Amino acid sequence: MKRNTIYTLLLLLTAWQILSSSMRDPNNPPTGRTGAPGETTCGASGCHTGGNYSGEVTISGVPDTIVAGQTYTITLTHASNAVRAGFELTCLDASNAKCGTLTNISGTSLATAGGRQYIRQSSPKNLSNGSTSWDFTWQAPASPNGSNATFYFASLAANGNGQRTGDNVLTNTKGVVFQAVVATGTPAEKAP
């Protein structure tokens, strides 16, 4: 009887270790953690807590005024005093629906949930001289829904110990406006 109890406890301990290590998977974080309307972040949802890293997360490569249908190469940069970083980004139109199409280049992965598209790290990166970055592309919709869109993004500032404590989240947004479409054509001919 005592032997069965010991075997059961060992089996439960092994199962717990396997499950807890799979929950700490830093690759391909869960969707819906950008801080966009109706979402939270990994810090607010309790995934990662207790860190006090300072810094910022920014995107470049997309101008304030964009052209419908145009593809932009975007760089997301995490700059902080943390050891490791990861990220997740989505782009929404004025009605908080998916806007445009994200495409991964390297070190990123795509996911779709709740009608929204996400791009995120496929694995976290160590910071070098206080920063790290990821590149990907975004194609603006050919027929935008509304006149503006917003990129919502969050980046984990992590201590790199593989645990959920001692990390915090940096968030940011970037709003863009669609360039007004100008009708082209030839002027009407004058009647003789």
GROMACS .gro file of C-alpha atoms in nm:
model
  192
    1MET     CA    1   0.000   0.000   0.000
    2LYS     CA    2   0.278   0.239   0.094
    3ARG     CA    3   0.463   0.152  -0.225
    4ASN     CA    4   0.155   0.236  -0.439
    5THR     CA    5   0.127   0.575  -0.268
    6ILE     CA    6   0.491   0.652  -0.342
    7TYR     CA    7   0.451   0.551  -0.708
    8THR     CA    8   0.136   0.762  -0.738
    9LEU     CA    9   0.313   1.063  -0.586
   10LEU     CA   10   0.610   1.021  -0.821
   11LEU     CA   11   0.377   0.994  -1.119
   12LEU     CA   12   0.190   1.309  -1.014
   13LEU     CA   13   0.516   1.498  -0.958
   14THR     CA   14   0.643   1.399  -1.303
   15ALA     CA   15   0.316   1.504  -1.467
   16TRP     CA   16   0.327   1.838  -1.282
   17GLN     CA   17   0.684   1.904  -1.400
   18ILE     CA   18   0.594   1.827  -1.761
   19LEU     CA   19   0.285   2.049  -1.752
   20SER     CA   20   0.457   2.338  -1.576
   21SER     CA   21   0.748   2.336  -1.821
   22SER     CA   22   0.511   2.338  -2.117
   23MET     CA   23   0.322   2.635  -1.969
   24ARG     CA   24   0.648   2.833  -1.962
   25ASP     CA   25   0.701   2.797  -2.334
   26PRO     CA   26   0.841   3.133  -2.446
   27ASN     CA   27   0.786   3.051  -2.811
   28ASN     CA   28   0.470   3.172  -2.981
   29PRO     CA   29   0.299   3.346  -2.686
   30PRO     CA   30  -0.081   3.333  -2.655
   31THR     CA   31  -0.285   3.568  -2.875
   32GLY     CA   32  -0.480   3.862  -2.740
   33ARG     CA   33  -0.198   4.005  -2.529
   34THR     CA   34  -0.128   4.332  -2.717
   35GLY     CA   35  -0.329   4.567  -2.495
   36ALA     CA   36  -0.565   4.642  -2.786
   37PRO     CA   37  -0.932   4.715  -2.707
   38GLY     CA   38  -1.086   4.406  -2.550
   39GLU     CA   39  -0.743   4.254  -2.478
   40THR     CA   40  -0.500   4.244  -2.191
   41THR     CA   41  -0.123   4.193  -2.174
   42CYS     CA   42   0.091   3.915  -2.029
   43GLY     CA   43   0.157   4.145  -1.733
   44ALA     CA   44  -0.208   4.227  -1.663
   45SER     CA   45  -0.327   3.868  -1.712
   46GLY     CA   46  -0.079   3.731  -1.459
   47CYS     CA   47   0.142   3.545  -1.707
   48HIS     CA   48   0.444   3.757  -1.609
   49THR     CA   49   0.469   3.971  -1.296
   50GLY     CA   50   0.704   4.135  -1.051
   51GLY     CA   51   0.951   4.300  -1.287
   52ASN     CA   52   1.055   4.662  -1.275
   53TYR     CA   53   1.244   4.705  -1.600
   54SER     CA   54   1.222   5.042  -1.769
   55GLY     CA   55   1.231   5.102  -2.141
   56GLU     CA   56   1.013   5.132  -2.446
   57VAL     CA   57   0.885   4.937  -2.742
   58THR     CA   58   0.848   5.116  -3.076
   59ILE     CA   59   0.784   5.042  -3.442
   60SER     CA   60   0.943   5.206  -3.744
   61GLY     CA   61   0.900   5.167  -4.118
   62VAL     CA   62   0.536   5.265  -4.135
   63PRO     CA   63   0.470   5.635  -4.195
   64ASP     CA   64   0.193   5.836  -4.029
   65THR     CA   65   0.007   5.852  -4.362
   66ILE     CA   66  -0.019   5.526  -4.553
   67VAL     CA   67  -0.127   5.427  -4.901
   68ALA     CA   68  -0.402   5.166  -4.939
   69GLY     CA   69  -0.267   4.837  -5.073
   70GLN     CA   70   0.099   4.933  -5.010
   71THR     CA   71   0.333   4.692  -4.829
   72TYR     CA   72   0.557   4.826  -4.553
   73THR     CA   73   0.855   4.659  -4.384
   74ILE     CA   74   0.819   4.724  -4.013
   75THR     CA   75   1.084   4.693  -3.743
   76LEU     CA   76   0.965   4.647  -3.385
   77THR     CA   77   1.237   4.751  -3.140
   78HIS     CA   78   1.248   4.668  -2.770
   79ALA     CA   79   1.490   4.892  -2.576
   80SER     CA   80   1.521   4.834  -2.201
   81ASN     CA   81   1.745   4.724  -1.917
   82ALA     CA   82   1.600   4.370  -1.929
   83VAL     CA   83   1.788   4.054  -2.031
   84ARG     CA   84   1.541   3.903  -2.282
   85ALA     CA   85   1.240   4.021  -2.477
   86GLY     CA   86   0.946   3.896  -2.678
   87PHE     CA   87   0.654   4.073  -2.845
   88GLU     CA   88   0.309   4.058  -2.997
   89LEU     CA   89   0.143   4.306  -3.237
   90THR     CA   90  -0.191   4.350  -3.410
   91CYS     CA   91  -0.334   4.619  -3.638
   92LEU     CA   92  -0.699   4.725  -3.608
   93ASP     CA   93  -0.921   4.962  -3.802
   94ALA     CA   94  -1.153   5.225  -3.651
   95SER     CA   95  -1.409   4.957  -3.562
   96ASN     CA   96  -1.142   4.742  -3.389
   97ALA     CA   97  -1.141   4.478  -3.663
   98LYS     CA   98  -0.837   4.330  -3.838
   99CYS     CA   99  -0.672   4.584  -4.065
  100GLY     CA  100  -0.431   4.480  -4.339
  101THR     CA  101  -0.219   4.167  -4.361
  102LEU     CA  102   0.089   4.090  -4.152
  103THR     CA  103   0.361   3.862  -4.293
  104ASN     CA  104   0.650   3.715  -4.099
  105ILE     CA  105   1.008   3.747  -4.223
  106SER     CA  106   1.236   3.578  -3.969
  107GLY     CA  107   1.208   3.507  -3.598
  108THR     CA  108   0.834   3.572  -3.599
  109SER     CA  109   0.516   3.372  -3.632
  110LEU     CA  110   0.156   3.451  -3.724
  111ALA     CA  111  -0.169   3.362  -3.551
  112THR     CA  112  -0.535   3.450  -3.594
  113ALA     CA  113  -0.790   3.462  -3.313
  114GLY     CA  114  -1.121   3.638  -3.270
  115GLY     CA  115  -1.103   3.773  -3.625
  116ARG     CA  116  -0.773   3.949  -3.551
  117GLN     CA  117  -0.429   3.870  -3.691
  118TYR     CA  118  -0.123   3.869  -3.466
  119ILE     CA  119   0.248   3.862  -3.527
  120ARG     CA  120   0.475   3.760  -3.239
  121GLN     CA  121   0.817   3.627  -3.162
  122SER     CA  122   0.876   3.266  -3.258
  123SER     CA  123   1.135   3.263  -2.979
  124PRO     CA  124   1.247   3.537  -2.739
  125LYS     CA  125   1.569   3.727  -2.801
  126ASN     CA  126   1.846   3.834  -2.567
  127LEU     CA  127   1.910   4.207  -2.562
  128SER     CA  128   2.242   4.333  -2.698
  129ASN     CA  129   2.353   4.677  -2.577
  130GLY     CA  130   2.007   4.732  -2.433
  131SER     CA  131   1.792   4.648  -2.735
  132THR     CA  132   1.669   4.388  -2.979
  133SER     CA  133   1.434   4.398  -3.277
  134TRP     CA  134   1.220   4.195  -3.515
  135ASP     CA  135   1.128   4.266  -3.880
  136PHE     CA  136   0.804   4.179  -4.058
  137THR     CA  137   0.580   4.325  -4.327
  138TRP     CA  138   0.232   4.474  -4.321
  139GLN     CA  139   0.019   4.528  -4.630
  140ALA     CA  140  -0.239   4.801  -4.591
  141PRO     CA  141  -0.587   4.698  -4.700
  142ALA     CA  142  -0.673   4.787  -5.060
  143SER     CA  143  -1.014   4.914  -4.947
  144PRO     CA  144  -0.975   5.042  -4.591
  145ASN     CA  145  -1.269   5.040  -4.351
  146GLY     CA  146  -1.251   5.399  -4.228
  147SER     CA  147  -0.978   5.657  -4.254
  148ASN     CA  148  -0.737   5.535  -3.987
  149ALA     CA  149  -0.585   5.230  -3.821
  150THR     CA  150  -0.391   5.160  -3.503
  151PHE     CA  151  -0.103   4.922  -3.435
  152TYR     CA  152  -0.118   4.782  -3.081
  153PHE     CA  153   0.193   4.612  -2.950
  154ALA     CA  154   0.335   4.477  -2.627
  155SER     CA  155   0.682   4.352  -2.547
  156LEU     CA  156   0.792   4.145  -2.250
  157ALA     CA  157   1.092   4.277  -2.057
  158ALA     CA  158   1.220   3.956  -1.900
  159ASN     CA  159   1.497   3.853  -1.664
  160GLY     CA  160   1.560   3.540  -1.870
  161ASN     CA  161   1.532   3.287  -1.587
  162GLY     CA  162   1.251   3.091  -1.756
  163GLN     CA  163   1.004   3.170  -1.477
  164ARG     CA  164   0.696   3.393  -1.478
  165THR     CA  165   0.822   3.626  -1.206
  166GLY     CA  166   1.060   3.918  -1.231
  167ASP     CA  167   0.927   4.025  -1.574
  168ASN     CA  168   0.709   4.314  -1.689
  169VAL     CA  169   0.541   4.431  -2.008
  170LEU     CA  170   0.603   4.745  -2.214
  171THR     CA  171   0.317   4.859  -2.439
  172ASN     CA  172   0.271   5.118  -2.711
  173THR     CA  173   0.047   5.213  -3.003
  174LYS     CA  174   0.095   5.381  -3.338
  175GLY     CA  175  -0.191   5.540  -3.525
  176VAL     CA  176  -0.185   5.581  -3.902
  177VAL     CA  177  -0.412   5.764  -4.144
  178PHE     CA  178  -0.497   5.638  -4.491
  179GLN     CA  179  -0.398   5.874  -4.771
  180ALA     CA  180  -0.702   6.026  -4.936
  181VAL     CA  181  -0.774   5.873  -5.274
  182VAL     CA  182  -0.752   6.130  -5.551
  183ALA     CA  183  -0.963   6.063  -5.857
  184THR     CA  184  -0.762   6.067  -6.177
  185GLY     CA  185  -0.874   6.100  -6.533
  186THR     CA  186  -0.897   6.343  -6.817
  187PRO     CA  187  -1.096   6.662  -6.792
  188ALA     CA  188  -1.424   6.664  -6.978
  189GLU     CA  189  -1.389   6.793  -7.331
  190LYS     CA  190  -1.558   7.120  -7.412
  191ALA     CA  191  -1.843   7.099  -7.658
  192PRO     CA  192  -1.775   7.285  -7.987
   0.00000   0.00000   0.00000
